[in-house]
Structure formats: structure tokens, C-alpha cells
Short mmCIF file of C-alpha atoms in Angstrom, two decimals:
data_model
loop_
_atom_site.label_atom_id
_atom_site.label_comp_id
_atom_site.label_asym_id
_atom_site.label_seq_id
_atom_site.Cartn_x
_atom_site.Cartn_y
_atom_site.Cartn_z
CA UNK A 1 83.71 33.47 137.51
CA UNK A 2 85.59 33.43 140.71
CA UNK A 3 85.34 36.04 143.31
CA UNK A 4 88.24 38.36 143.61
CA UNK A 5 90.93 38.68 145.79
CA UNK A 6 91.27 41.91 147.62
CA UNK A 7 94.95 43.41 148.59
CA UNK A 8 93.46 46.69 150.98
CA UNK A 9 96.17 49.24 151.33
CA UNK A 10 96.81 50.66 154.40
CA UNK A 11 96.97 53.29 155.36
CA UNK A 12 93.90 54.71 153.21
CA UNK A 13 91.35 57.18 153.51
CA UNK A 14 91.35 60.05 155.84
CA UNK A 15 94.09 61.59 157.32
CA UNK A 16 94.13 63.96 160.81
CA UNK A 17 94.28 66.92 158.70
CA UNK A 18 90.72 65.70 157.55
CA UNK A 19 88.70 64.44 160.21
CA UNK A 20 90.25 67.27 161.78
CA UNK A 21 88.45 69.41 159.23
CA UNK A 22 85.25 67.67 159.27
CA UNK A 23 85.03 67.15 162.82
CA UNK A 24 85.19 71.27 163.14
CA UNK A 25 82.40 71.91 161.24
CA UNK A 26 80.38 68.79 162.58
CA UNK A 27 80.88 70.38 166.20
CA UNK A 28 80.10 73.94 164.84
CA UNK A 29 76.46 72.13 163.33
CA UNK A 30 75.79 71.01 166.90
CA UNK A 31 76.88 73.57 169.24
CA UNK A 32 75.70 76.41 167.07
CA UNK A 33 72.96 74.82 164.49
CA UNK A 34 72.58 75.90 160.27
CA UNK A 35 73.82 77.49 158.72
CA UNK A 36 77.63 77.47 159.08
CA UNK A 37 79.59 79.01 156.07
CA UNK A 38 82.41 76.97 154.90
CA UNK A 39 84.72 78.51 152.40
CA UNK A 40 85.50 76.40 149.56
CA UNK A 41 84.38 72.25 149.73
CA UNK A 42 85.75 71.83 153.31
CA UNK A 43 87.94 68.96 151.79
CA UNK A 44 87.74 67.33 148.11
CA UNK A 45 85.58 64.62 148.47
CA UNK A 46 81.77 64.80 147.50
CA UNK A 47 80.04 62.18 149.74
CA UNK A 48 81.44 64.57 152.71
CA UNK A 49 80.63 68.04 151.38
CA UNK A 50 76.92 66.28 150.96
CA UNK A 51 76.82 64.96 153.91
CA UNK A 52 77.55 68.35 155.87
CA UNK A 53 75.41 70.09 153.14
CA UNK A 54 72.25 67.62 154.75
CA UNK A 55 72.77 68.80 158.19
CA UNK A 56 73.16 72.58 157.49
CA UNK A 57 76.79 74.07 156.11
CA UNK A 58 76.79 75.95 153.41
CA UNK A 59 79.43 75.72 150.82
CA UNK A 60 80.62 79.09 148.96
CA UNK A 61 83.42 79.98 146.71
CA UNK A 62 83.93 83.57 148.02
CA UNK A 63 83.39 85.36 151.36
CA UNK A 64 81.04 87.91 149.54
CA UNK A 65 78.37 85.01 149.56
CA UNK A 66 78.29 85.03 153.61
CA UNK A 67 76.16 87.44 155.18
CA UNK A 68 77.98 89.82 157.56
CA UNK A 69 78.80 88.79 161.11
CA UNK A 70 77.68 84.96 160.62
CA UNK A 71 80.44 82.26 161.13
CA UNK A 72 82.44 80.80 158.72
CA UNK A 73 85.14 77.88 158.24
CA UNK A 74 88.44 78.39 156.24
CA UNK A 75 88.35 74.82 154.63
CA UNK A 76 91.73 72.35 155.12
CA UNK A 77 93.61 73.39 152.45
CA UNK A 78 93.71 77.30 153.59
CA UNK A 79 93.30 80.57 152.23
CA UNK A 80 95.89 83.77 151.32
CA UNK A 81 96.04 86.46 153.83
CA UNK A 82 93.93 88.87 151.43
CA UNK A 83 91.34 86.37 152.31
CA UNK A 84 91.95 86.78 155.91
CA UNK A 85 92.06 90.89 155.82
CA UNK A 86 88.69 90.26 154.35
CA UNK A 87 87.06 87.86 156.63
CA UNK A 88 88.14 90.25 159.34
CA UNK A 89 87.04 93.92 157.53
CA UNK A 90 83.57 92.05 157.30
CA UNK A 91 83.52 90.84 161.02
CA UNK A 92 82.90 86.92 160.31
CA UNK A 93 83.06 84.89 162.87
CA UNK A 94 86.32 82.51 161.41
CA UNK A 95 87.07 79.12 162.68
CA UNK A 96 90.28 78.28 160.50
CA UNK A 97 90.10 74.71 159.53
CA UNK A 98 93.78 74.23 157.74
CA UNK A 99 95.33 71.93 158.26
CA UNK A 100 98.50 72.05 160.43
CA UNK A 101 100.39 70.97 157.78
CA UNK A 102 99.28 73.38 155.12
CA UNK A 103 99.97 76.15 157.79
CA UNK A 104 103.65 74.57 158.11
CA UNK A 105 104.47 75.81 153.87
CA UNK A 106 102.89 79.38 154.58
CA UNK A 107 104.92 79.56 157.61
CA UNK A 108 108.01 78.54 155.65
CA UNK A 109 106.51 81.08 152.64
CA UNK A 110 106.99 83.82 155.04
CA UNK A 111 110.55 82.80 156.24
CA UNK A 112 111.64 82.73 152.84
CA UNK A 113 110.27 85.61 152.09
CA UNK A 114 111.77 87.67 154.51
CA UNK A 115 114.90 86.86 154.34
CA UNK A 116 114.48 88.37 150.73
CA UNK A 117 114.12 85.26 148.22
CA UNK A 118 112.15 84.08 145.19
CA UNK A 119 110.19 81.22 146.54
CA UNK A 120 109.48 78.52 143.58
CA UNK A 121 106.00 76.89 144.70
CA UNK A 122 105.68 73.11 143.24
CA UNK A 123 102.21 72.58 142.50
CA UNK A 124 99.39 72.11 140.62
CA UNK A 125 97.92 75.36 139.19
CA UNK A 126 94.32 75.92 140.20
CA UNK A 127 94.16 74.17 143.36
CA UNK A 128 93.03 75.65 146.62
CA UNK A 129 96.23 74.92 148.89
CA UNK A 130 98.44 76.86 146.11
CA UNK A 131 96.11 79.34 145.61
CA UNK A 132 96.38 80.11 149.28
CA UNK A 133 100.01 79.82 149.39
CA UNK A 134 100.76 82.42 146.09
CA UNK A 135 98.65 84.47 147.68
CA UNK A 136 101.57 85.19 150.78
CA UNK A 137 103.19 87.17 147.93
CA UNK A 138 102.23 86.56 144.61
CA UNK A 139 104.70 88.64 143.42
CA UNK A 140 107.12 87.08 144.44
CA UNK A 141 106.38 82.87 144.75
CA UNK A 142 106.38 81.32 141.37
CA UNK A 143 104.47 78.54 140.56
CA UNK A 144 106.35 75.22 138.62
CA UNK A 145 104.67 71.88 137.78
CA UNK A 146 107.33 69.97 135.73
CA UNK A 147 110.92 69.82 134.96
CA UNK A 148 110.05 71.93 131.78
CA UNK A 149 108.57 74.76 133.96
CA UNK A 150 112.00 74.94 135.80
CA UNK A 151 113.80 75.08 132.49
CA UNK A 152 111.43 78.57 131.72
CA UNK A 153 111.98 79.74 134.86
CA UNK A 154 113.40 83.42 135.20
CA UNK A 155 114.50 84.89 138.42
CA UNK A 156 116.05 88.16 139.83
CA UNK A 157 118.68 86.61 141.91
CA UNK A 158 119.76 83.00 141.12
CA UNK A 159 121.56 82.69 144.24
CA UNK A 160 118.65 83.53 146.30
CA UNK A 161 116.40 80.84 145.45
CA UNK A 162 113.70 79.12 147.62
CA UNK A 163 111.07 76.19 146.82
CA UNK A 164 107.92 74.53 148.50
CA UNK A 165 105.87 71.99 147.63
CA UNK A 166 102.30 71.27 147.41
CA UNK A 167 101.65 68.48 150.84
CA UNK A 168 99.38 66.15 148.06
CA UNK A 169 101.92 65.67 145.08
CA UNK A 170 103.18 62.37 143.83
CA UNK A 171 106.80 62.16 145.60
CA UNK A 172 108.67 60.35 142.64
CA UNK A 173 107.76 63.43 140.52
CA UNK A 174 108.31 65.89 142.83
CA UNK A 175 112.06 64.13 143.51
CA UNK A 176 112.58 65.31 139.85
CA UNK A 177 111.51 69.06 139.94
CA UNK A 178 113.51 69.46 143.12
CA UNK A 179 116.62 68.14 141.14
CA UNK A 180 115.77 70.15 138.10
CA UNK A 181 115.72 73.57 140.63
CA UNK A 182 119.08 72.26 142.44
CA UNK A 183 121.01 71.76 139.28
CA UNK A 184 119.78 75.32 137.97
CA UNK A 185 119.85 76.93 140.89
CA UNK A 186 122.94 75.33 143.33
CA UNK A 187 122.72 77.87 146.27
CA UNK A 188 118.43 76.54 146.13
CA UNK A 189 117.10 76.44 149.63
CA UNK A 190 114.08 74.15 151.19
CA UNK A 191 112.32 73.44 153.80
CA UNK A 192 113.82 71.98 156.66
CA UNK A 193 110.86 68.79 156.36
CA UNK A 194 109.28 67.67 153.30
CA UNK A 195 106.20 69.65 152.86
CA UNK A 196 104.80 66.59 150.78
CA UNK A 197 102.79 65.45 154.11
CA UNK A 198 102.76 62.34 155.52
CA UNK A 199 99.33 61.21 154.43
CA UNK A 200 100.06 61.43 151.18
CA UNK A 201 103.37 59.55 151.61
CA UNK A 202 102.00 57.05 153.22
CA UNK A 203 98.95 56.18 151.15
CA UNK A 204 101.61 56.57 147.78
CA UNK A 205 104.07 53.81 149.62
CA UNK A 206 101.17 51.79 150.77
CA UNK A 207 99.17 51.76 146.85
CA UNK A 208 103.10 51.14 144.99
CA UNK A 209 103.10 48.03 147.77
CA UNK A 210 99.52 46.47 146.15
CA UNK A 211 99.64 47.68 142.47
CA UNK A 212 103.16 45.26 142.03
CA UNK A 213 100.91 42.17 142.94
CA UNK A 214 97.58 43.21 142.12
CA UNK A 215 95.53 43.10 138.29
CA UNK A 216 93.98 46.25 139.12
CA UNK A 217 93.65 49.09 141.49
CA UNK A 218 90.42 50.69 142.60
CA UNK A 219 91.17 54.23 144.36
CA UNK A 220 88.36 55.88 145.98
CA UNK A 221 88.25 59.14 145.96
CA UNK A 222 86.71 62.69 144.26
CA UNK A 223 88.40 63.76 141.00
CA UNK A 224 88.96 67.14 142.45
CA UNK A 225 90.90 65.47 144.87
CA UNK A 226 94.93 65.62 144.21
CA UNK A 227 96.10 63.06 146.24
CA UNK A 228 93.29 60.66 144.94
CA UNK A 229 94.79 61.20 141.71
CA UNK A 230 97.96 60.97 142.18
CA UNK A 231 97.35 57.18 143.67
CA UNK A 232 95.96 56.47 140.32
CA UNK A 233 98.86 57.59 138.74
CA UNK A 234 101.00 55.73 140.97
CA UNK A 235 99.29 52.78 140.10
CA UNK A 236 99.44 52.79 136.54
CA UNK A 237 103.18 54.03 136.51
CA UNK A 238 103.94 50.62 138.11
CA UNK A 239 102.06 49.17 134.90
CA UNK A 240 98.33 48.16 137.01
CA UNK A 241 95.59 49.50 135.05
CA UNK A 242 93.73 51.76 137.65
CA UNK A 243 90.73 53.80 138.34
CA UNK A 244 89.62 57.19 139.96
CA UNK A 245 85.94 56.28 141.91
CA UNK A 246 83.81 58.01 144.09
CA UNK A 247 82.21 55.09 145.71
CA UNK A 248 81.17 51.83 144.47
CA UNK A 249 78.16 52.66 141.90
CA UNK A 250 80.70 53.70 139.19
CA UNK A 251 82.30 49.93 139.01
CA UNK A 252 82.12 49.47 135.20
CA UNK A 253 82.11 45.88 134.52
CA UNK A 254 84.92 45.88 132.11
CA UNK A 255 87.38 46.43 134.48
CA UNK A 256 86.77 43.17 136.23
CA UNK A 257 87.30 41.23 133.05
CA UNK A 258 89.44 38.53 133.73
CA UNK A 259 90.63 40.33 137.05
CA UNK A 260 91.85 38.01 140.32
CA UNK A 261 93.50 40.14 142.13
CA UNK A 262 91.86 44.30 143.36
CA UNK A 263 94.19 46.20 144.97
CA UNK A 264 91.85 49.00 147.04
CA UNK A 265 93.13 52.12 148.39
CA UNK A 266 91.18 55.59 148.92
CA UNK A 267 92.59 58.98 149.26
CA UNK A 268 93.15 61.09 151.94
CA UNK A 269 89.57 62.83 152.33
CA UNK A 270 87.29 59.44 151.67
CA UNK A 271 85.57 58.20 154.14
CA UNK A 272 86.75 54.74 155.10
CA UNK A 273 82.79 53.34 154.86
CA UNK A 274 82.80 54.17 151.23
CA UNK A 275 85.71 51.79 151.20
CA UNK A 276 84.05 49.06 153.03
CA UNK A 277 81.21 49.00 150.72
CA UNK A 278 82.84 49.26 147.67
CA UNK A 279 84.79 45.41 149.44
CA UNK A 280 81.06 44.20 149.42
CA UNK A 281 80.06 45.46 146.35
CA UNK A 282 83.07 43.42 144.93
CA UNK A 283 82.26 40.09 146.58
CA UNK A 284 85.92 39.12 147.22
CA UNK A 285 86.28 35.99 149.42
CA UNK A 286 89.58 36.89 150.45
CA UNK A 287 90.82 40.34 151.99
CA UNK A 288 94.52 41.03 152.50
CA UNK A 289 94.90 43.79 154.12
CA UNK A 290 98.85 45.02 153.10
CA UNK A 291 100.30 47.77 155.75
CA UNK A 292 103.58 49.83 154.88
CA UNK A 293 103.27 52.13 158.59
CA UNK A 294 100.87 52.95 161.09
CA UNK A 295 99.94 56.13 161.12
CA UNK A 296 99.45 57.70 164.93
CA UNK A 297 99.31 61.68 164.36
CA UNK A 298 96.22 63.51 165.71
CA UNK A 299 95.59 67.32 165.29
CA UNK A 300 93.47 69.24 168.13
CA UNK A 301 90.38 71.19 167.43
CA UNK A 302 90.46 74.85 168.10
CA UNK A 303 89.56 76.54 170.65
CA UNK A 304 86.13 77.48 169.31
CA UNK A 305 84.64 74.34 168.78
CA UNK A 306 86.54 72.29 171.53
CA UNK A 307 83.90 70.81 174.43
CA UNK A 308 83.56 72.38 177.32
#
């Protein structure tokens, strides 16, 4: 059987909101040695949480897990201000990994709010970024997933209406919840930028470019990882059969039945080696690499872990 052909989407893996992320508690590790606390997997991807685990983080789900005083990292995707009044009652030591872009929607959650509106959160239920952002006032930001959740939704004053979005949704179906709020809501106000980031943009354009020409599309990524999955769904939406992976051990050799053409991509918080290998695993004896936009934004550390 002939070796495949490999279209490699580009831009892939991590973003500057991620190696931001990881580089913050990789220079916490070596200025300040193990353990370092990190609320929450410091971003959705398993081969990285393990990786930190090895060299001494430790990964809880609640602040009541880390001992008073000791240091510990607000993961990308951010935390609600009750978990900030905490971390401070307690006396941690915080080094606030969010990403600058997550920090953008609760800035815009607080504008909103002010100025006395129901803010309509687009998101998925569950995950950590929306859990942080309901959490500015859950009282008063709703969460929607679909155009059916908009139809349900109830508010005090229609013509004081706000929405957000999740940064990692898919942008086709988040065009159609933002139409479904406009037509119910005409006096609907957004953000001034899409909150949808520009990772996630960029790695959606870049995947729709490869699944029109490819047989099948390989995503690397964790399955708790949102904008993983929604270049899956991407992928299969354009009719390519497609598949979630964490690295190149779960290959099931079905897929590559009759298959010429791979189109590779990885989400936002995979490391790019996990792509490389998963190109040898495959054997391909031709790599196209396909490039929609060069990405060139960088995010500074804080002050706490910057060199000095």
C-alpha cells in the first residue's frame, strides 16, 4: 500500500496564550523548585499536565487542596472573582496564568454589567473559561449553547441585552447564535472584537483549507480540549471523516483504509512534537504543509516569574 500524503495545517498547535501558560509554571519549577500548585489542568492537553506533573506541579481542582501560604497558578482559562477573594483570604502566593484573551471577555463582563445589562454568555456548559466568566455575576450572565437555548431564553429587559462568547468555539456556529440573539433581541450589544480568539480562528480556517482536499483528518489534541474538538467537527462538517487523538499510539488502522491523502492539524494546547511524531508514525513520503496566516502575537510573562 502506498505511503500517504500529508496536507499539515498551519497554523496548529499552541498558541501564545499557551506557551504563555506553560512557560509560567516551567519558570516557577526552576526559580522556586516542587511543588507549585496549579489550579485546574494548566491547559487541556494531557502530555503537558504530565509533563509538568514529572518535574513537580501539582494539579488540584479547588484551592482548599493547597496548603496555606504556598504558591499557586490560576491556569489559562481563568477563574471567577470568588476564586480570587479566596486565594487572597488564604494568603497564596498567585501567579495568574490567563490568558490575555480570556481576561479581555471578563473585562467586557464587567462593562456590561455595569452599565446595567443581562449579559448572554455563548458557551459550552461545564468548561473552565465559562465557569470563570458566570462567576463575574452569575446572577446575572446567562449561559446559551444553541439557537434553541436563545429561543428559551427569558430576560428582564429585552432592550438591555449583552452577549460574549467562549474564545475556543467553532465560528460558523457561533455566527448562528449571534443571529438568533440579534433577531430576538434588536437593541443586542457585543463586544467591540470577537472574543472567539485568534488561535482558534486560525487553526478552524487553516483545518476547513485541508479537510476539502484531504481523505481524512487527524487532529491532535486532549478530548477535554474545546478547540481540539471543534477542529474535528469542522472537519467532518466539510464531509472528511476525522478523528480526536492524543498523540500517535491511538492510530486505529481502519482509518487508513484506502486513505491517500491525511490532513494533520492539532489544537491549540498540543505540543507541536506530538505532531511531528504522529508525521513519522504515518510514513508519508510527501508533506504539504498548507498555511492560511502567520501567526506573530506573543504575550509577556508576569512580573513574578520574568528573569532578572
Amino acid at each position: 500500500m502506498a505511503l500517504p500524503v500529508v496536507l499539515l495545517a498551519s497554523p496548529r498547535s499552541f498558541c501564545a496564550g499557551v506557551e504563555r501558560a506553560v512557560e509560567i509554571v516551567e519558570h516557577l519549577l526552576d526559580q522556586r523548585g516542587g511543588p507549585i500548585h496549579v489550579r485546574k489542568q494548566i491547559v487541556h492537553n494531557t502530555h503537558v499536565v504530565a509533563g509538568l506533573e514529572a518535574r513537580g506541579a501539582v494539579f488540584v481542582d479547588e484551592l482548599d487542596e493547597v496548603p496555606d501560604g504556598s504558591t499557586v497558578v490560576f491556569s489559562a482559562h481563568g477563574v471567577s472573582p470568588a476564586v480570587r477573594a479566596e486565594a487572597a483570604r488564604r494568603g497564596l502566593d498567585v501567579v495568574d496564568a490567563t490568558c490575555p484573551l480570556v481576561m479581555k471577555v471578563h473585562s467586557e463582563a464587567r462593562r456590561f454589567l455595569a452599565r446595567g445589562d443581562t449579559v448572554v454568555l455563548i458557551g459550552h456548559a461545564g468548561h473552565e473559561e465559562v465557569e470563570g466568566t458566570l462567576g463575574e455575576d452569575p446572577d446575572r450572565i446567562v449561559l446559551v449553547a444553541t439557537v434553541e437555548d436563545v429561543a428559551r431564553l427569558e430576560v428582564p429587559d429585552p432592550a438591555r441585552v449583552s452577549y460574549l462568547t467562549q474564545t475556543t468555539l467553532a465560528v460558523d456556529e457561533t455566527t448562528e447564535v449571534v443571529a438568533a440573539l440579534r433577531a430576538k433581541f434588536p437593541a443586542l450589544r457585543g463586544p467591540a472584537s470577537d472574543d472567539i480568539c485568534y488561535a482558534t480562528t486560525n487553526r478552524q480556517e487553516a483545518v476547513r483549507e485541508v479537510a476539502q482536499d484531504a481523505d481524512l483528518v487527524l487532529v491532535v489534541g486532549s478530548a477535554n480540549s474545546s478547540n481540539s474538538v471543534r477542529l474535528v467537527e469542522l472537519a467532518r462538517r466539510q464531509g472528511t471523516p476525522a478523528h480526536l487523538i492524543d498523540d500517535a499510539s491511538e492510530i486505529r488502522p481502519e482509518w487508513l483504509e484506502g486513505v491517500r491523502v491525511i490532513g494533520v492539524s492539532a489544537g491549540a494546547s498540543a505540543p507541536p512534537e506530538l505532531v511531528e511524531e504522529l508525521i513519522t508514525e504515518l510514513g508519508a513520503w510527501d508533506v504539504q504543509v498548507r498555511e492560511t496566516t502567520k501567526e506573530t502575537i506573543t504575550f509577556t510573562l508576569p512580573n513574578a516569574v520574568r528573569p532578572r
